[in-house]
Coordinates of C-alpha atoms in Angstrom, one line a residue:
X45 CA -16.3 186.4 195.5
X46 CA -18.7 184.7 198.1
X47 CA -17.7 181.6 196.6
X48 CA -13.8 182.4 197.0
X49 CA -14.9 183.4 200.7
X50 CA -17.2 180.0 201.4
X51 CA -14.3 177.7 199.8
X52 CA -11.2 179.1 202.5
X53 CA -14.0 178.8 204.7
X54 CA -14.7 175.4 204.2
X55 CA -10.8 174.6 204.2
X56 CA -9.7 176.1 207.2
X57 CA -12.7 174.2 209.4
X58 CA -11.3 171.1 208.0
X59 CA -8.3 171.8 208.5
X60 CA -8.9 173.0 212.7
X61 CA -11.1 169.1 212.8
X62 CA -8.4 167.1 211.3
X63 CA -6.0 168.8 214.3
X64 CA -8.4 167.9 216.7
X65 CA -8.6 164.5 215.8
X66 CA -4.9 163.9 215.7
X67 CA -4.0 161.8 218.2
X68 CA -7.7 161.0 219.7
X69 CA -9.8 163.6 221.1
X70 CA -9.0 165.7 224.5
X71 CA -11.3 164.9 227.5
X72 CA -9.3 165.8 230.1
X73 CA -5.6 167.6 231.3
X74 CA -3.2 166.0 233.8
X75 CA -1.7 168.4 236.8
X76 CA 0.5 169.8 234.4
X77 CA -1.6 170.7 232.0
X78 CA -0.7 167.8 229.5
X79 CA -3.9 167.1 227.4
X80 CA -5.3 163.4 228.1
X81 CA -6.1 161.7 224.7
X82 CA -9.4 159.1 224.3
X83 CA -10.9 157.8 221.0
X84 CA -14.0 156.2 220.0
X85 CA -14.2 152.8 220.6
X86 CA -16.5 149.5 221.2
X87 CA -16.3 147.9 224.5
X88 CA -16.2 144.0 222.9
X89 CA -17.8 141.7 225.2
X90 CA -19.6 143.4 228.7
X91 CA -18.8 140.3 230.9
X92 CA -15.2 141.4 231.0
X93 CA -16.3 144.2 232.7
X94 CA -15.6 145.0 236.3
X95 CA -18.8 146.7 236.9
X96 CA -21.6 147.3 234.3
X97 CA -22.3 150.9 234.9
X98 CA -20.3 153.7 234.1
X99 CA -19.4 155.0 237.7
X100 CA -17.7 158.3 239.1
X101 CA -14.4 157.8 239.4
X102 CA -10.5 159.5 240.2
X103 CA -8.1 158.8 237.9
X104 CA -4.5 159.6 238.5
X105 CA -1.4 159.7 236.1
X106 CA 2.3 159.9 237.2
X107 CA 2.1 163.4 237.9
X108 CA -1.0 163.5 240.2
X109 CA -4.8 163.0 240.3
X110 CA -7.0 164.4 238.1
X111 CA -10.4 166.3 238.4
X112 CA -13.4 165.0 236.3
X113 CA -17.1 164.5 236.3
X114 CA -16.8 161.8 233.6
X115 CA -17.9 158.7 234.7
X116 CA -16.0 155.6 233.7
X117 CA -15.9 151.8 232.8
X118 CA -13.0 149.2 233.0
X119 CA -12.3 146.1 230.8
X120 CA -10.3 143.6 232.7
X121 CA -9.5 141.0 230.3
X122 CA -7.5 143.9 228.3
X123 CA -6.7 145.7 230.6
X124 CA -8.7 148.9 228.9
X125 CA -10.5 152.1 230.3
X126 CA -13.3 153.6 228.9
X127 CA -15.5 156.7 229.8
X128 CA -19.1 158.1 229.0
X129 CA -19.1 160.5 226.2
X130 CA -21.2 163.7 226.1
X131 CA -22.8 162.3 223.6
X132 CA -23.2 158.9 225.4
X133 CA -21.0 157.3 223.6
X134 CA -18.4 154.6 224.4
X135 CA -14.8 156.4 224.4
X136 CA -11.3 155.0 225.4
X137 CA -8.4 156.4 227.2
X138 CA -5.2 156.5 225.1
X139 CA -3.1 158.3 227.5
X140 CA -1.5 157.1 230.4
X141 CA -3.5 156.5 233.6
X142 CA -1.7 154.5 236.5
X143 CA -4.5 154.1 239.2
X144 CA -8.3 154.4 238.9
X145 CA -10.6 154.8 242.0
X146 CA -14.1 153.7 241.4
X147 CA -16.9 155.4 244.1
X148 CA -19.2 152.2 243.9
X149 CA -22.7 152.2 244.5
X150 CA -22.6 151.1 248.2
X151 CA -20.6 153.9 249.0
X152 CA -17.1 152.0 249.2
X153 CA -13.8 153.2 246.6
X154 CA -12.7 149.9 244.5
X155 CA -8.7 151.2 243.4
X156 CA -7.1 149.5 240.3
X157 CA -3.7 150.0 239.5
X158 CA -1.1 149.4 236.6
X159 CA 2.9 149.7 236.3
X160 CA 4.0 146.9 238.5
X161 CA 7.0 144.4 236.7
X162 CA 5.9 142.0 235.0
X163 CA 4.9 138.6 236.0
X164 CA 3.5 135.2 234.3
X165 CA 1.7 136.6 231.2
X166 CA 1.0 140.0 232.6
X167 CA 2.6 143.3 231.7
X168 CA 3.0 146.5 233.6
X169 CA 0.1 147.8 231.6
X170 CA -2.3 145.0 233.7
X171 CA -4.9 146.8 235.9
X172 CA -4.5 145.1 239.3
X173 CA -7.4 145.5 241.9
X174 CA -5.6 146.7 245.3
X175 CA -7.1 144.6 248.0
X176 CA -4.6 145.8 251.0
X177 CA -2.9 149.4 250.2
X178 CA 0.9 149.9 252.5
X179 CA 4.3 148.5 252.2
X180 CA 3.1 145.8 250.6
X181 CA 0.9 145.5 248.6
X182 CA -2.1 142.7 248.0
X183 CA -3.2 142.8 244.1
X184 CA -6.0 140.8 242.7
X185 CA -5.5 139.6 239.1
X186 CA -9.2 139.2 237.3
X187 CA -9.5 137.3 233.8
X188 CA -12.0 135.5 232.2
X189 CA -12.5 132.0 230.3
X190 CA -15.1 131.8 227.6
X191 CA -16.7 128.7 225.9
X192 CA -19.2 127.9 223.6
X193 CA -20.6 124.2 223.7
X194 CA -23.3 122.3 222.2
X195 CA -25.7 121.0 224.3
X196 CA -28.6 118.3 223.1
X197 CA -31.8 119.7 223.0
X198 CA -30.8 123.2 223.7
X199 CA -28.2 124.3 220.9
X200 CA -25.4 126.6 221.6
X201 CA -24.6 127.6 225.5
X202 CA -21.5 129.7 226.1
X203 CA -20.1 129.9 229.8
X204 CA -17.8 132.7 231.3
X205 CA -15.6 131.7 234.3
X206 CA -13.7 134.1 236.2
X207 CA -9.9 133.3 236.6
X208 CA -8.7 135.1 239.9
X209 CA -5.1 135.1 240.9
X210 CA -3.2 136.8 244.3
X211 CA -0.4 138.6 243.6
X212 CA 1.9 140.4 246.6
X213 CA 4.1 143.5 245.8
X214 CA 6.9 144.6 248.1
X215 CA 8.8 147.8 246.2
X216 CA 9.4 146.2 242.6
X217 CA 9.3 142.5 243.9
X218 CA 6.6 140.9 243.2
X219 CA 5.2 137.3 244.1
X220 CA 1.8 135.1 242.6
X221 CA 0.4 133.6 246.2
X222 CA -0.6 130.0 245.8
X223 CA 1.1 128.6 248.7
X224 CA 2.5 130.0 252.3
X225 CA 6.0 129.3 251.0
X226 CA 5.6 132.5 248.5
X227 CA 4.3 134.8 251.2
X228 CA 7.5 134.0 252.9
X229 CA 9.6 134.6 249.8
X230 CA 7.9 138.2 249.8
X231 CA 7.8 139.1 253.8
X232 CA 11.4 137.2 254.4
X233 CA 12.3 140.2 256.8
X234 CA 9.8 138.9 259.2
X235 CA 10.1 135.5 258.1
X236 CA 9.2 134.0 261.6
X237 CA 6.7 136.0 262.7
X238 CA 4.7 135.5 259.3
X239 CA 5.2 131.9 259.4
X240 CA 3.4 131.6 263.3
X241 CA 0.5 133.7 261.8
X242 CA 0.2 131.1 258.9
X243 CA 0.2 128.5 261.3
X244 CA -1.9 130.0 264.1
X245 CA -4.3 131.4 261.4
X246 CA -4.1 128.2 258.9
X247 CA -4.3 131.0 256.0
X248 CA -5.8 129.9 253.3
X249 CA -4.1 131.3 250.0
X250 CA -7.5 130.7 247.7
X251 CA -9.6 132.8 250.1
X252 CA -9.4 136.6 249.8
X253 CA -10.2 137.1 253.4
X254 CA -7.3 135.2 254.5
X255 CA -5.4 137.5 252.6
X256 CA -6.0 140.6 253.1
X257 CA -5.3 139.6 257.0
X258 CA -2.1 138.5 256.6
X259 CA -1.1 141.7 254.6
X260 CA -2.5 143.3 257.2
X261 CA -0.9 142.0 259.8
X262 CA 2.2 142.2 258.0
X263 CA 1.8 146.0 257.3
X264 CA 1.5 146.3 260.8
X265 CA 5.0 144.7 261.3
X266 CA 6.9 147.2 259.1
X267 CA 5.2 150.2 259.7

C-alpha cells in the first residue's frame, strides 16, 4: 500500500515539473497578467555585453511596464536579454520585451528599444540604444568585430572592435545617418531650417554629440 501511495506520489510531482518547464520558467507577469517566459542559458562571449554587471532595470512589453527586482544583462551582438537567477544563474527572456531601461551606476537610465522596420541587416527584434527620445527618434546601433591573429613572439591575440551606426526614426520611417543629405531625407518637413543648422553647426554625422543636437533641435521644431 505505501508503495502504491509513494509511486502516484512520485508521478504526479513529475508530472506538475514537466508543466512548469513547458515553455521556459515564469519570472515575471505583464500588466495583464500574461506570465513572462525565461530559460536557462549561457551568455557566449561577455564583450558583447552592454555593461558587465547585472543592473536594476524596467522592462516594458506592448501592454505596459513591468515591476521587478530582478536585475538584468543585455547581449548586443544578438540582440538577447538575460536576468540574474535566484539561484544566480544566467537565465534568458523568451517572451516579448520592447524597451528596457537600465538604472546605471552613475545614477543616469540607459533605454534600449526593439520593434522598429527593418533596416540593412537588422530586424525589428534589434535592441537600439535611444540617444534622443520625441518625434523622432536618434537610435544607436552597437555590434562587434572579433579576430584572432598570430602574432611573432606572442602567439594568438584576438581583438574586439565595436561597430557603431546612427539610425533616425520618424513614425515607421527610418534612416542610417552617414551623411547630412539623410538627415534631410528624415526631417524633409523642415528641410530648410535643418539644413542652416547643418551648416551653421558643421554637424558632424560620426560624432554622437553632434547628433543628439540636431535631434534636439529638430524635436524642438515639431513640438
Amino acid at each position: 500500500m505505501n508503495k502504491v501511495i509513494f509511486s502516484t506520489f512520485f508521478v504526479l510531482m513529475s508530472s506538475l515539473v514537466t508543466a512548469q518547464d513547458t515553455g521556459g520558467r515564469i519570472f515575471l507577469k505583464d500588466a495583464n497578467g500574461v506570465d513572462l517566459r525565461s530559460a536557462a542559458a549561457t551568455i557566449d562571449n561577455t564583450a558583447y555585453l552592454f555593461h558587465p554587471d547585472y543592473l536594476k532595470a524596467r522592462l516594458y512589453t506592448k501592454e505596459g511596464k513591468l515591476l521587478s527586482d530582478v536585475k538584468y544583462k543585455l547581449l548586443l551582438q544578438d540582440s538577447r536579454l538575460f536576468y540574474l537567477g535566484s539561484d544566480g544563474s544566467d537565465m534568458e527572456v523568451i517572451s516579448p520585451i520592447i524597451r528596457v531601461e537600465f538604472d546605471m551606476p552613475n545614477g543616469s537610465v540607459v533605454v534600449f528599444e526593439k520593434g522598429f522596420q527593418p533596416i540593412d541587416n537588422l530586424t525589428d527584434k534589434n535592441f537600439y540604444q535611444v540617444l534622443v527620445e520625441g518625434k523622432a527618434k536618434l537610435l544607436l546601433d552597437t555590434k562587434f568585430f572579433t579576430e584572432t591573429k598570430q602574432v611573432y613572439g606572442t602567439g594568438a591575440v584576438t581583438n574586439t572592435d565595436k561597430l557603431l551606426n546612427y539610425y533616425g526614426v520618424y513614425g515607421t520611417k527610418i534612416v542610417k545617418l552617414s551623411k547630412a543629405e539623410d538627415a534631410l531625407t528624415l526631417m524633409d518637413d523642415k528641410h530648410d531650417a535643418i539644413s542652416e543648422f547643418l551648416k551653421k553647426e558643421k554637424t558632424k554625422f560620426k560624432k554622437q554629440a553632434d547628433l543628439i543636437n540636431l535631434f534636439n533641435y529638430y524635436n524642438q521644431l515639431v513640438k
